[in-house]
């Protein structure tokens, strides 16, 4: 399966978290906030500034640097 | 024996609201020993029993990620709460249950308050709480904290849980290899004689918990355990994978528990939040809207807090002062005591009390923004700009709070997770012009720029922000190198703020201010008064007094900035004690009154428009007040940083004030 970086997705895209390649403490934090392997997310905003994603019905803003390190698999 | 209930929950789950609903006015705020995390405690009653409720910090997890998490879990393990009430947001149940899972791992007695069920219903999310309770093996009580619904049932369940024996505890499986390692490690730890359950400790160590690792290292080293070292050497490469696998296992457990218990509509209901967010976080409009909101907040603060209520307060203080004086006269008090009451107490503390309405209004408005969910958007909107100067969005929130007062401003930096961000945010906070400095500007505006008041005030604030940004950039390139921390922030749904929460938040801050007025500021003005009337026989507040001599001594420093007279020096000197004292002191030394037209006239004689500007620049930027320095010392944990803050701000203020004056003079201004 082809993985994409979260920053490359568009508003409305749905995807699953595949791997996070940030530092170990940031990765853990993301995991604990629900961005664990296989978590379903949807891109809600991606223009300037942090990316906003929907996760379990809630909105979380992620800095672009961090979003770049989150690899996701697109839903078909 | 009092019964203790610990409150635990994710940020934004409604924990504070539930705490307020349970305890009402019976609260007190303190600090956890050794750390800067706030400790809130209160009393509640159910039946004939009184319970102590301890509000633990809101966290997503119980690792060692932040001080908050360590404090919370230490309390649960070693503070012996009789039961833990875990507030779970029904609209976001999976993530909230992650924390619940960790509570169960610890073997705590847990009752779940399934909060926000009203909102869940509005979003057509249904939760079968009976099934959930059965699967988790603990009571699950639906609540609406903001409407005080379900509180009795919750207390009933908590009471029953306290009485019942611990309902065998849930042991998760983390996969064969991890379970094996846990068992192996548990064996090693069993003879360790540590305060924690060995199974849990083993799990946490495998999760890479640095805090517990230190605890274990210290106590096991004493017994010279080589096996332990060997265990980790063998683990080495796998360690990081294990950490994430453990998190995954917990989520898997949560997934199993919620399967068929939680139902969501196929297509999420489009909420008001989404619509509002489209405007408030807009890529172009977000920032201007934020600026306008802040502008309105300050306008309202001044219009209501200063012009309206502040004036009443001033009249009240004057009246009280008059009463006090006539009382002292009738009881034949000595003249010095009357002087002291009039100039020291009423002049000094009274000048501070007059600001109370302003601070009350500012904190209510800020609390309103916070409780509505907007503050998280403000951080979001500012992130880009802040990043350009090596900071991050959340830092801006602490800066805004600093506009009210730098003490809570510095404390607000606690939400920053990285040490680097936090240190910089603390060091630049004093450049945010606090409320106590406003009267100083107002006097100078009245004297020289009566028709440009708004513009001058705006420029002063803008200069403060500019210097803060500049120093932020410099610090992040020099003293605190390293990458700016990542921005991860939940944007909670917009909600109608609860009056109780807004008032409570305001009172927490204002009561601190009042205590300060009654203690520190009272002490400062008393001391200044003593310095102003000694040695015996000199003209009070004259050049011959000790205060005057101190002024004469330091005045030459300010010569290049254009205000090298002893009176101005005395004013600035007293401002290091408390900024509120500056105007009162300037009034006394220039005109023999605390404020008003005489002071303005006197200022007009001594200063020029140019020196007025350089004096305002100095006031804006120089050494923060003693209370702020004290807070900086406490929050950074070192007197060194407080001293650094005191001196570098002074240097910057001096350089800029001199620059203003000298360049202004070259350009022909006076
Ligand atoms: N609709 C609804 N709102 C709630 C409920 N409980 C709390 N709130 C609101 O949710 C927001 C966050 O609550 P707060 O207690 O500050 O959350 P904390 O971060 O967990 O302490 C506030 O605006 C509360 O008024 C509830 O049961 N239903």
XYZ file of C-alpha atoms and ligand atoms in Angstrom:
774
model
C 0.000 0.000 0.000
C 1.156 3.484 -0.869
C 1.630 5.848 2.066
C 1.235 9.579 1.841
C 2.235 12.339 4.164
C -0.736 14.008 5.835
C 0.265 17.436 4.521
C -0.349 16.253 0.968
C -3.992 15.467 1.492
C -6.916 17.672 0.628
C -9.893 18.845 2.590
C -12.441 16.066 2.856
C -9.950 13.238 2.337
C -10.364 10.295 4.674
C -7.417 8.154 5.630
C -5.939 5.798 8.186
C -2.844 6.477 10.231
C -0.049 4.156 9.101
C 3.123 5.382 10.708
C 4.387 8.452 12.515
C 8.004 9.386 12.043
C 8.333 12.193 14.539
C 10.522 12.111 17.621
C 9.580 9.443 20.121
C 7.838 11.730 22.591
C 5.749 13.492 19.935
C 4.885 10.154 18.368
C 3.737 8.800 21.696
C 1.666 11.868 22.412
C -0.073 11.526 19.052
C -0.681 7.854 19.691
C -2.199 8.576 23.053
C -4.433 11.266 21.619
C -5.864 8.635 19.362
C -3.622 8.797 16.294
C -2.624 5.188 16.751
C -2.081 2.770 13.908
C -5.236 2.349 11.914
C -7.050 5.341 13.390
C -9.542 6.868 10.955
C -9.014 10.548 10.308
C -10.457 13.139 7.995
C -8.756 16.306 6.790
C -10.941 19.296 7.677
C -8.642 22.143 6.834
C -5.353 22.339 5.057
C -4.309 25.707 3.767
C -2.215 27.963 5.926
C -1.068 27.189 9.428
C -1.647 23.939 11.265
C -3.734 21.259 9.601
C -7.064 20.504 11.243
C -8.182 16.899 11.235
C -11.272 15.197 12.539
C -10.673 12.219 14.796
C -13.510 10.403 16.512
C -15.781 13.382 15.929
C -13.367 15.874 17.446
C -11.086 18.433 15.894
C -7.388 18.458 16.452
C -4.945 20.970 15.003
C -1.516 19.621 14.069
C 1.454 21.791 13.189
C 2.578 21.348 9.578
C 5.978 20.057 10.643
C 4.312 17.307 12.579
C 1.691 16.561 9.938
C 4.495 16.073 7.423
C 5.804 13.244 9.572
C 2.494 11.448 9.770
C 2.162 8.831 7.065
C -1.317 7.749 6.141
C -3.009 5.296 3.841
C -5.914 6.596 1.783
C -9.332 5.004 2.122
C -10.652 3.659 -1.126
C -11.540 9.340 58.452
C -12.546 11.725 55.684
C -13.372 10.070 52.397
C -11.376 11.238 49.410
C -12.592 11.315 45.833
C -10.135 12.027 43.023
C -11.443 13.623 39.813
C -9.689 12.599 36.666
C -10.401 13.248 32.994
C -9.227 14.488 29.610
C -8.909 18.220 29.020
C -12.286 19.650 27.890
C -14.260 16.716 29.259
C -16.117 19.025 31.665
C -14.073 18.089 34.707
C -13.831 21.616 36.078
C -17.570 22.080 35.631
C -18.245 18.848 37.502
C -15.825 19.849 40.242
C -17.619 23.174 40.632
C -20.998 21.453 40.609
C -19.867 19.069 43.341
C -18.089 21.466 45.617
C -19.769 24.827 45.029
C -17.996 27.502 47.003
C -16.129 25.011 49.197
C -12.883 25.066 47.295
C -9.358 25.991 47.833
C -6.446 26.235 45.489
C -2.892 25.387 46.345
C 0.101 23.760 44.731
C 1.267 20.192 44.664
C 4.461 19.976 46.670
C 7.596 20.571 44.637
C 5.929 21.332 41.316
C 4.044 24.256 39.838
C 0.906 22.275 39.102
C -2.188 23.744 40.685
C -3.936 21.667 43.290
C -7.652 22.220 43.725
C -9.530 20.666 46.547
C -13.070 21.018 47.805
C -15.779 19.494 49.945
C -19.031 17.927 48.955
C -21.846 16.293 50.870
C -23.936 13.273 50.025
C -26.352 11.929 52.573
C -24.708 12.490 55.923
C -21.220 12.020 54.663
C -18.703 14.755 53.803
C -16.266 13.953 51.015
C -13.057 15.668 50.041
C -12.829 16.061 46.274
C -9.372 16.475 44.748
C -9.350 17.830 41.210
C -6.426 16.200 39.414
C -4.924 17.905 36.346
C -6.710 17.171 33.062
C -4.599 14.771 30.988
C -4.895 12.430 28.032
C -2.756 9.787 29.593
C -1.018 8.727 32.778
C 2.537 8.500 31.568
C 5.402 10.765 32.486
C 4.863 13.134 29.562
C 4.341 16.191 31.727
C 4.357 17.184 35.373
C 0.565 17.052 35.229
C 0.527 13.377 34.411
C 3.066 12.467 37.059
C 1.177 14.434 39.710
C -2.109 12.766 38.800
C -0.841 9.238 38.879
C 1.276 9.682 42.001
C -1.843 10.859 43.775
C -3.876 7.897 42.608
C -1.199 5.411 43.660
C 0.167 6.960 46.819
C -2.447 9.507 47.922
C -4.905 6.669 48.623
C -8.092 8.196 47.213
C -11.083 6.039 48.137
C -12.466 6.251 44.635
C -11.593 7.901 41.324
C -14.376 9.613 39.404
C -13.309 9.525 35.772
C -15.044 12.164 33.647
C -15.582 10.790 30.158
C -16.783 12.949 27.269
C -19.620 11.004 25.658
C -19.023 12.674 22.298
C -15.459 11.433 22.160
C -15.704 8.237 24.045
C -12.887 6.166 22.539
C -10.137 8.602 23.340
C -11.518 9.291 26.800
C -11.660 5.595 27.607
C -7.960 5.363 26.865
C -7.390 7.137 30.163
C -9.979 4.953 31.873
C -8.052 1.908 30.692
C -4.944 3.234 32.373
C -6.840 3.822 35.601
C -8.000 0.218 35.509
C -4.449 -0.984 34.892
C -3.428 0.814 38.068
C -5.988 -1.139 40.024
C -7.860 1.983 41.105
C -11.539 1.928 42.114
C -13.165 3.830 39.284
C -16.596 5.300 38.600
C -17.177 6.774 35.146
C -19.128 10.023 34.853
C -20.331 9.819 31.274
C -20.536 13.578 30.734
C -21.955 15.719 27.920
C -24.666 13.201 27.155
C -26.841 16.142 26.075
C -24.349 17.063 23.404
C -23.932 13.464 22.333
C -27.674 13.235 21.875
C -27.718 16.414 19.795
C -25.101 14.832 17.547
C -27.067 11.590 17.408
C -24.363 9.613 19.161
C -25.915 6.933 21.325
C -24.111 5.172 24.143
C -25.537 2.129 25.893
C -24.156 2.917 29.307
C -25.432 -0.312 30.885
C -23.533 -2.454 28.403
C -20.497 -0.227 28.744
C -20.593 -0.599 32.508
C -20.850 -4.369 32.217
C -17.891 -4.630 29.883
C -15.675 -2.325 31.899
C -16.767 -3.852 35.191
C -17.328 -0.439 36.787
C -20.350 1.878 37.199
C -21.043 4.292 34.336
C -23.337 7.204 35.228
C -24.622 9.633 32.571
C -24.218 13.283 33.604
C -24.632 16.808 32.279
C -22.254 18.683 34.535
C -23.202 22.106 33.216
C -26.839 21.498 34.211
C -26.015 19.566 37.385
C -27.771 16.508 36.044
C -26.798 13.071 37.318
C -24.739 14.384 40.225
C -26.723 12.558 42.901
C -26.631 9.286 41.020
C -22.905 9.747 40.530
C -22.300 10.263 44.235
C -24.516 7.297 45.009
C -22.440 5.064 42.727
C -19.204 6.456 44.136
C -20.352 5.718 47.683
C -21.346 2.171 46.771
C -18.016 1.616 45.039
C -16.082 2.814 48.058
C -17.897 0.319 50.261
C -17.547 -2.622 47.897
C -14.301 -4.565 47.589
C -12.238 -3.908 44.476
C -13.943 -5.716 41.677
C -11.019 -7.971 40.554
C -8.974 -5.931 38.222
C -8.888 -5.811 34.488
C -5.732 -7.204 33.099
C -5.173 -6.304 29.485
C -3.180 -8.404 27.130
C -0.549 -6.513 25.165
C 0.388 -9.398 22.919
C 2.423 -12.459 23.713
C 5.926 -11.036 23.604
C 5.105 -7.969 25.673
C 3.120 -9.956 28.228
C 6.141 -12.247 28.564
C 8.476 -9.338 29.120
C 6.141 -7.849 31.687
C 6.105 -11.112 33.639
C 9.875 -11.342 33.452
C 10.343 -7.790 34.643
C 7.718 -8.174 37.327
C 9.763 -11.000 38.821
C 12.824 -8.805 38.960
C 10.907 -6.016 40.611
C 9.094 -8.115 43.187
C 11.902 -7.998 45.727
C 12.455 -4.315 45.023
C 10.255 -3.138 47.870
C 8.832 -0.210 45.903
C 5.654 1.700 46.614
C 4.051 0.666 43.318
C 2.370 -2.579 42.277
C 5.121 -4.546 40.468
C 2.945 -5.589 37.509
C 2.002 -1.999 36.771
C 5.544 -0.828 37.312
C 6.831 -3.404 34.837
C 4.315 -2.200 32.250
C 5.292 1.432 32.743
C 8.987 0.674 32.487
C 8.386 -1.112 29.211
C 6.536 1.972 28.071
C 9.771 3.904 28.566
C 8.625 5.847 31.594
C 11.626 7.965 32.534
C 10.288 9.092 35.866
C 9.715 5.576 37.172
C 12.934 4.385 35.602
C 14.814 6.809 37.800
C 12.927 5.682 40.885
C 13.682 2.052 40.108
C 17.301 2.681 39.155
C 17.972 4.387 42.437
C 16.419 1.750 44.652
C 17.614 -1.288 42.714
C 21.171 -0.032 42.321
C 21.390 -0.186 46.075
C 20.777 -3.893 45.897
C 23.229 -4.288 43.039
C 20.965 -5.953 40.504
C 22.794 -6.933 37.330
C 19.845 -8.868 35.987
C 17.944 -5.660 35.598
C 20.664 -4.086 33.504
C 20.899 -7.236 31.422
C 17.168 -7.219 30.840
C 17.349 -3.761 29.277
C 20.412 -4.553 27.242
C 18.535 -7.415 25.633
C 15.520 -5.203 25.038
C 17.400 -2.304 23.453
C 16.152 -2.367 19.857
C 12.626 -3.475 20.555
C 11.969 -0.871 23.234
C 10.457 1.748 20.981
C 8.176 -0.632 19.109
C 6.930 -1.998 22.405
C 5.951 1.454 23.565
C 3.676 2.016 20.607
C 2.341 -1.519 20.702
C 1.232 -1.010 24.273
C -0.709 2.103 23.260
C -2.234 0.181 20.382
C -3.279 -2.631 22.708
C -5.110 -0.204 24.950
C -6.943 1.233 21.987
C -7.771 -2.243 20.870
C -9.226 -2.950 24.302
C -11.255 0.271 24.055
C -12.380 -0.760 20.591
C -13.643 -4.106 21.911
C -15.393 -2.458 24.819
C -17.207 0.118 22.704
C -18.103 -2.209 19.846
C -21.897 -2.084 19.340
C -22.156 0.004 22.509
C -21.458 3.339 20.889
C -23.347 4.230 17.725
C -22.649 7.197 15.505
C -24.591 8.430 12.518
C -23.078 7.371 9.180
C -22.495 10.965 8.169
C -21.505 13.151 11.085
C -24.096 15.805 11.866
C -22.843 19.141 10.599
C -22.511 21.176 13.784
C -22.602 24.872 14.510
C -18.957 24.536 15.450
C -18.060 23.615 11.900
C -19.894 26.600 10.511
C -18.436 29.037 13.012
C -14.964 27.625 12.512
C -15.147 28.227 8.808
C -15.121 31.935 9.637
C -13.033 32.149 12.814
C -10.151 30.016 11.560
C -10.302 31.299 8.003
C -6.906 31.562 6.370
C -7.179 35.291 5.753
C -9.891 36.429 8.119
C -8.821 34.450 11.174
C -6.163 36.888 12.298
C -8.009 40.159 11.740
C -11.020 38.694 13.530
C -8.831 37.709 16.444
C -7.365 41.234 16.530
C -10.864 42.730 16.552
C -11.999 40.395 19.346
C -9.014 41.362 21.460
C -9.607 45.029 20.692
C -13.202 44.698 21.858
C -12.085 42.893 25.010
C -9.753 45.737 25.919
C -12.264 48.424 24.948
C -14.903 46.820 27.164
C -12.409 46.346 29.945
C -11.555 50.016 29.955
C -15.045 51.277 29.303
C -16.686 49.209 32.024
C -13.816 48.391 34.348
C -12.002 51.705 34.288
C -14.293 54.516 33.238
C -17.465 53.270 34.830
C -16.754 51.051 37.806
C -13.233 52.340 38.359
C -14.565 55.820 38.959
C -17.054 54.601 41.545
C -14.299 52.672 43.172
C -12.090 55.779 43.267
C -14.866 57.764 44.898
C -15.362 54.956 47.367
C -11.689 54.818 48.215
C -11.572 58.586 48.680
C -14.606 58.439 50.924
C -13.150 55.598 52.964
C -9.898 57.541 53.233
C -11.778 60.575 54.525
C -13.565 58.419 57.078
C -10.346 56.845 58.233
C -8.713 60.225 58.611
C -11.517 61.795 60.603
C -11.644 58.700 62.748
C -7.933 59.036 63.491
C -8.370 62.746 64.260
C -11.211 62.122 66.677
C -9.201 59.544 68.600
C -6.314 62.020 68.766
C -3.925 59.864 66.812
C -0.423 61.287 66.355
C 0.152 63.325 63.184
C 2.571 60.784 61.706
C -0.027 58.078 61.873
C -2.554 60.301 60.122
C 0.030 61.056 57.434
C 0.773 57.416 57.072
C -2.886 56.508 56.741
C -3.477 59.237 54.200
C -0.401 58.901 52.023
C 0.755 55.410 52.709
C -2.406 53.387 53.030
C -5.069 55.289 51.145
C -2.641 56.711 48.590
C -0.858 53.464 47.929
C -3.183 50.571 48.557
C -6.166 52.682 47.520
C -4.570 53.377 44.137
C -4.326 49.622 43.682
C -7.852 48.850 44.807
C -9.098 51.207 42.112
C -7.908 48.685 39.545
C -9.962 45.845 40.894
C -12.976 46.496 38.622
C -10.699 46.609 35.592
C -9.181 43.274 36.457
C -12.547 41.744 37.277
C -13.908 42.676 33.852
C -10.768 41.588 31.996
C -10.770 38.166 33.613
C -14.462 37.678 33.069
C -14.076 38.404 29.371
C -11.031 36.172 29.089
C -12.843 33.435 31.001
C -15.761 33.824 28.616
C -13.473 33.324 25.616
C -11.790 30.379 27.299
C -15.000 28.644 28.316
C -16.561 29.173 24.894
C -13.694 27.318 23.237
C -12.335 30.319 21.317
C -8.907 30.474 23.007
C -7.797 27.283 21.279
C -8.674 28.940 17.947
C -6.658 32.002 18.897
C -3.621 29.807 19.445
C -4.314 28.120 16.124
C -4.627 31.385 14.241
C -1.438 32.816 15.758
C 0.690 29.732 15.218
C 2.041 30.780 11.813
C 3.080 34.232 12.934
C 4.584 32.954 16.139
C 6.524 30.294 14.281
C 8.200 32.969 12.197
C 9.806 34.274 15.365
C 10.730 30.859 16.705
C 7.746 30.477 19.014
C 4.455 28.641 18.759
C 0.775 29.561 18.826
C 0.066 28.615 22.414
C 2.680 31.123 23.577
C 0.445 33.943 22.407
C -2.230 33.025 24.933
C 0.173 33.592 27.806
C 1.094 36.917 26.214
C -2.531 38.040 26.110
C -2.998 37.113 29.744
C 0.100 39.233 30.426
C -1.769 42.307 29.235
C -3.888 41.974 32.346
C -1.085 41.109 34.705
C 2.279 39.454 34.135
C 1.894 37.186 37.154
C -0.881 35.023 35.652
C 0.763 35.630 32.258
C 3.891 33.857 33.414
C 1.803 31.141 35.045
C -0.160 30.615 31.834
C 3.025 29.348 30.164
C 2.463 26.066 31.991
C 0.449 24.785 29.068
C 3.615 24.808 26.946
C 5.104 21.382 26.880
C 8.647 22.030 25.782
C 11.099 23.579 28.176
C 12.478 25.813 25.454
C 9.095 27.310 24.525
C 8.238 27.797 28.124
C 11.445 29.579 29.122
C 11.195 31.983 26.206
C 7.522 32.635 26.891
C 8.317 33.436 30.517
C 11.166 35.776 29.660
C 9.223 37.810 27.105
C 6.003 38.044 29.084
C 6.981 41.222 30.998
C 7.047 43.163 27.701
C 3.298 42.764 27.573
C 2.150 45.993 29.113
C 0.212 45.052 32.220
C -2.874 46.788 33.558
C -0.977 48.452 36.384
C 1.064 50.487 33.903
C -1.948 52.057 32.258
C -2.381 54.891 34.784
C 1.222 55.910 34.166
C 0.610 56.261 30.446
C -2.659 58.040 31.105
C -0.944 60.773 33.124
C 1.598 61.423 30.395
C -1.052 61.317 27.696
C -3.124 63.848 29.615
C -0.103 66.092 29.957
C 1.144 66.059 26.372
C -1.031 64.166 23.902
C -4.591 64.652 25.076
C -6.015 64.364 21.567
C -3.965 61.310 20.542
C -4.646 59.129 23.569
C -5.839 56.045 21.693
C -3.003 56.173 19.206
C -0.346 56.575 21.885
C -1.755 53.739 23.952
C -1.986 51.499 20.908
C 1.619 52.298 19.942
C 2.832 51.480 23.423
C 1.163 48.059 23.320
C 2.398 47.433 19.800
C 5.972 48.308 20.781
C 5.720 45.835 23.656
C 4.620 43.032 21.343
C 7.314 43.928 18.831
C 10.075 43.822 21.431
C 8.668 40.526 22.754
C 8.765 38.988 19.266
C 12.253 40.285 18.665
C 13.568 38.915 21.936
C 11.764 35.647 21.293
C 13.617 35.346 18.013
C 16.941 36.197 19.632
C 16.439 33.781 22.527
C 15.465 30.940 20.234
C 18.655 31.492 18.247
C 20.952 31.853 21.252
C 20.056 30.824 24.795
C 17.428 28.254 23.923
C 18.349 26.597 20.681
C 16.582 23.576 19.367
C 13.512 22.952 17.351
C 10.292 24.736 18.140
C 7.993 22.189 19.646
C 5.213 20.663 17.673
C 1.785 22.157 17.752
C -0.864 19.676 18.879
C -4.049 21.240 20.087
C -7.572 20.038 20.453
C -10.184 22.472 19.168
C -13.146 21.791 21.450
C -16.663 22.442 20.165
C -17.975 25.948 20.795
C -20.180 25.993 23.842
C -22.237 28.515 25.693
C -20.030 29.502 28.617
C -21.367 28.680 32.068
C -21.665 31.697 34.332
C -20.355 29.652 37.250
C -17.152 28.762 35.418
C -16.577 32.330 34.282
C -17.092 33.740 37.769
C -14.990 31.046 39.350
C -12.101 31.648 36.985
C -12.326 35.397 37.596
C -12.378 34.961 41.350
C -9.344 32.650 41.349
C -7.376 35.442 39.717
C -8.859 38.453 41.476
C -8.509 36.965 44.933
C -4.799 36.578 44.221
C -4.628 40.221 43.262
C -6.475 41.313 46.388
C -4.200 39.264 48.586
C -1.292 40.977 46.910
C -2.783 44.413 47.510
C -3.243 43.533 51.154
C 0.242 42.152 51.664
C 3.037 42.937 49.203
C 1.726 46.242 47.969
C 0.820 47.371 51.451
C 4.319 46.524 52.621
C 5.854 48.311 49.651
C 3.936 51.537 50.068
C 4.579 51.508 53.792
C 8.263 51.147 53.163
C 8.247 53.892 50.539
C 6.406 56.159 52.921
C 9.001 55.543 55.621
C 11.788 56.268 53.152
C 10.000 59.457 52.134
C 9.642 60.962 55.618
C 13.014 59.985 57.073
C 15.321 61.255 58.381
C 13.131 63.015 60.923
C 12.566 66.647 60.142
C 12.968 66.644 56.357
C 10.204 67.760 54.083
C 8.212 64.582 53.293
C 8.780 63.406 49.711
C 11.536 66.003 49.328
C 15.000 65.681 47.831
C 16.476 65.455 51.332
C 14.521 62.378 52.338
C 16.079 58.944 51.980
C 13.816 58.302 49.010
C 14.974 61.565 47.438
C 18.597 60.646 47.985
C 18.128 57.274 46.374
C 16.590 59.157 43.471
C 19.520 61.558 43.275
C 21.904 58.628 43.289
C 20.327 56.784 40.370
C 19.053 59.770 38.380
C 22.291 60.216 36.358
C 21.672 56.821 34.751
C 18.631 58.307 33.054
C 20.366 61.517 31.933
C 20.977 60.205 28.381
C 17.282 59.331 28.131
C 16.288 62.883 28.955
C 14.697 62.429 32.362
C 17.647 62.534 34.721
C 15.787 64.172 37.605
C 15.506 62.516 40.984
C 11.714 62.449 40.980
C 11.466 60.357 37.825
C 14.155 58.053 39.202
C 12.209 57.602 42.420
C 9.083 56.772 40.411
C 10.871 54.105 38.401
C 12.546 52.768 41.516
C 9.245 52.278 43.299
C 7.859 50.635 40.157
C 10.235 47.734 40.648
C 8.389 47.031 43.861
C 4.959 47.423 42.284
C 3.984 49.220 39.088
C 0.879 50.489 40.803
C 3.078 52.608 43.054
C 4.618 54.642 40.220
C 1.814 57.147 39.724
C 1.194 57.537 43.436
C 4.875 58.214 44.057
C 5.282 60.547 41.063
C 2.300 62.468 42.353
C 3.736 62.789 45.829
C 7.195 63.851 44.728
C 6.132 66.252 42.004
C 2.981 67.763 43.338
C 2.245 66.519 46.809
C -0.886 64.722 45.615
C -1.435 61.176 44.390
C -3.044 61.918 41.099
C -5.276 64.295 39.229
C -4.793 67.618 37.483
C -2.050 68.957 39.749
C 0.111 66.000 38.846
C -0.553 66.507 35.148
C 0.429 70.178 35.432
C 3.592 69.304 37.322
C 4.515 66.691 34.741
C 4.020 69.223 31.990
C 6.595 71.468 33.629
C 9.288 68.872 34.127
C 8.898 66.745 30.991
C 8.727 67.595 27.304
C 6.759 65.606 24.709
C 9.970 63.855 23.725
C 11.066 62.957 27.246
C 7.495 61.893 27.988
C 7.756 59.375 25.171
C 11.142 58.104 26.260
C 9.838 57.793 29.840
C 6.841 55.785 28.624
C 9.146 53.496 26.630
C 11.218 53.002 29.760
C 8.139 52.254 31.852
C 6.816 49.811 29.296
C 9.924 47.723 29.027
C 11.986 47.985 32.187
C 12.329 45.541 35.088
C 9.074 43.749 35.979
C 7.575 44.196 39.416
C 8.643 42.148 42.416
C 5.589 39.917 42.227
C 6.339 39.012 38.604
C 9.996 38.386 39.408
C 8.900 36.166 42.267
C 6.651 34.222 39.928
C 9.438 33.882 37.372
C 11.679 32.495 40.088
C 9.020 30.017 41.116
C 8.098 28.903 37.607
C 11.656 28.538 36.332
C 12.744 27.068 39.618
C 15.752 29.343 39.838
C 16.593 32.800 41.152
C 19.113 33.093 38.349
C 16.401 33.500 35.719
C 14.536 36.042 37.818
C 17.717 38.054 38.112
C 18.366 37.677 34.410
C 14.874 38.892 33.634
C 15.292 41.879 35.941
C 18.518 42.992 34.321
C 18.046 42.281 30.638
C 14.683 44.020 30.520
C 16.244 47.027 32.208
C 19.061 47.106 29.679
C 16.684 46.906 26.734
C 14.397 49.559 28.173
C 17.302 51.888 28.810
C 18.793 51.453 25.361
C 15.461 52.088 23.637
C 14.577 55.064 25.843
C 17.984 56.628 25.134
C 17.565 55.881 21.453
C 14.162 57.575 21.377
C 15.480 60.637 23.137
C 18.736 61.005 21.233
C 17.323 60.311 17.793
C 14.342 62.520 18.555
C 16.650 65.345 19.533
C 18.765 64.955 16.392
C 15.596 65.184 14.362
C 14.815 68.446 16.097
C 12.009 67.352 18.431
C 11.968 68.454 21.980
N -23.316 20.613 26.805
C -22.557 20.380 27.891
N -21.517 21.196 28.129
C -20.751 20.943 29.214
C -21.019 19.854 30.082
N -20.077 19.865 31.060
C -19.266 20.911 30.806
N -19.655 21.588 29.709
C -19.003 22.745 29.075
O -17.813 22.270 28.457
C -16.786 23.247 28.489
C -15.517 22.680 29.078
O -15.761 22.334 30.416
P -14.631 22.393 31.535
O -15.285 21.988 32.796
O -13.909 23.685 31.504
O -13.684 21.233 30.999
P -12.301 20.696 31.594
O -11.251 21.145 30.643
O -12.461 19.209 31.559
O -12.136 21.205 32.968
C -17.362 24.415 29.259
O -17.803 25.370 28.323
C -18.525 23.816 30.022
O -19.526 24.766 30.261
C -22.135 18.998 29.774
O -22.428 18.016 30.460
N -22.874 19.317 28.664
